[in-house]
């Protein structure tokens, strides 16, 4: 059977940090992402998960600004709106390459625990960057919590609970089995919680798309998880004279570096955590790399991206190298 891969694309890849997020800009960026998907699709079945941080933040501003004319919707509804928006754009661009009907976008709900401690400590940045004065004014006027983000300015932050289960997982499996490129869990999925009688209710928050991708990848039995980011590979001792790329990490090595604080919580940390969760769920390898390095990383070329593999796989590779 053809191998299955899940690829996670950041919301910043669809709206760049230097862009306003116009429809034309999003479409152009989606076209580039579609080319990445087409490359993977030559050798694998593919499920795409995308982020929505910039888009849901912009939509939130629009909602608040027009609240006197039209009732503003809760954050989980904005997640649903952007999931449909970005899913539509990605499907059209994937179909442009693969033919009409190649891709299918599925509105996806992701169950979270309402007692997740993330709700008491919002850390997930959404929307555009502001200077300190503007951020403070918006926080006061709209009841936001804002934080400085990586030296680039201030952004609104919201709760980011961990995914517990993908609600539409059987539908995703069916679409994959039917031969579609599936766009699912967009923006990390629409966060919902389940009541005692089984009913689902929306929960305000934004689920990290890398964690959602890891949960989905394990649930569909994917062999590979690709986490696309702005750098070609994971760096150890980042920002120091000892900075160096790590092209291959065992799960044990990745856990150790994470515990040592090698990977920042707001950047590489969630990707390493997602990679480890995927491997723990039975995945074979997680690859962290940039869009431009994706073809070489997918082909397993030396020095392309960072491959995080299960400990038993790493040991087998070392044994083979020793015999050679």
PDB file of N, CA and C in Angstrom, residues 5 12 48 56 129 143 186 193 202 232 251 305:
ATOM      1  N   UNK A   5       1.402  10.169   4.483  1.00  0.00           N
ATOM      2  CA  UNK A   5       2.109  11.234   5.199  1.00  0.00           C
ATOM      3  C   UNK A   5       1.142  12.341   5.563  1.00  0.00           C
ATOM      4  N   UNK A  12       1.601  31.226   9.016  1.00  0.00           N
ATOM      5  CA  UNK A  12       2.502  32.270   8.527  1.00  0.00           C
ATOM      6  C   UNK A  12       3.000  31.974   7.116  1.00  0.00           C
ATOM      7  N   UNK A  48      -3.173  17.156   4.650  1.00  0.00           N
ATOM      8  CA  UNK A  48      -2.604  18.475   4.930  1.00  0.00           C
ATOM      9  C   UNK A  48      -3.302  19.084   6.136  1.00  0.00           C
ATOM     10  N   UNK A  56      -6.911  34.128  11.721  1.00  0.00           N
ATOM     11  CA  UNK A  56      -7.942  34.199  12.748  1.00  0.00           C
ATOM     12  C   UNK A  56      -7.783  35.468  13.579  1.00  0.00           C
ATOM     13  N   UNK A 129       1.285  41.930  14.383  1.00  0.00           N
ATOM     14  CA  UNK A 129       2.150  42.513  15.405  1.00  0.00           C
ATOM     15  C   UNK A 129       1.792  43.976  15.622  1.00  0.00           C
ATOM     16  N   UNK A 143     -10.238  43.779  26.021  1.00  0.00           N
ATOM     17  CA  UNK A 143     -10.097  42.715  26.989  1.00  0.00           C
ATOM     18  C   UNK A 143      -9.128  41.629  26.574  1.00  0.00           C
ATOM     19  N   UNK A 186      -7.757  22.122   9.925  1.00  0.00           N
ATOM     20  CA  UNK A 186      -7.206  23.441   9.638  1.00  0.00           C
ATOM     21  C   UNK A 186      -7.207  24.331  10.868  1.00  0.00           C
ATOM     22  N   UNK A 193     -15.554  20.659  23.393  1.00  0.00           N
ATOM     23  CA  UNK A 193     -15.531  19.760  24.552  1.00  0.00           C
ATOM     24  C   UNK A 193     -16.823  18.960  24.563  1.00  0.00           C
ATOM     25  N   UNK A 202     -18.558  24.320  21.393  1.00  0.00           N
ATOM     26  CA  UNK A 202     -17.367  25.061  21.056  1.00  0.00           C
ATOM     27  C   UNK A 202     -16.673  25.624  22.283  1.00  0.00           C
ATOM     28  N   UNK A 232      15.619  25.437   7.547  1.00  0.00           N
ATOM     29  CA  UNK A 232      15.864  24.178   6.846  1.00  0.00           C
ATOM     30  C   UNK A 232      15.971  22.988   7.785  1.00  0.00           C
ATOM     31  N   UNK A 251      14.441   9.780  19.381  1.00  0.00           N
ATOM     32  CA  UNK A 251      13.440  10.319  20.299  1.00  0.00           C
ATOM     33  C   UNK A 251      14.081  10.672  21.644  1.00  0.00           C
ATOM     34  N   UNK A 305      16.892  18.720   6.128  1.00  0.00           N
ATOM     35  CA  UNK A 305      15.937  18.738   7.220  1.00  0.00           C
ATOM     36  C   UNK A 305      16.443  18.022   8.455  1.00  0.00           C
TER      37      UNK A 305
END
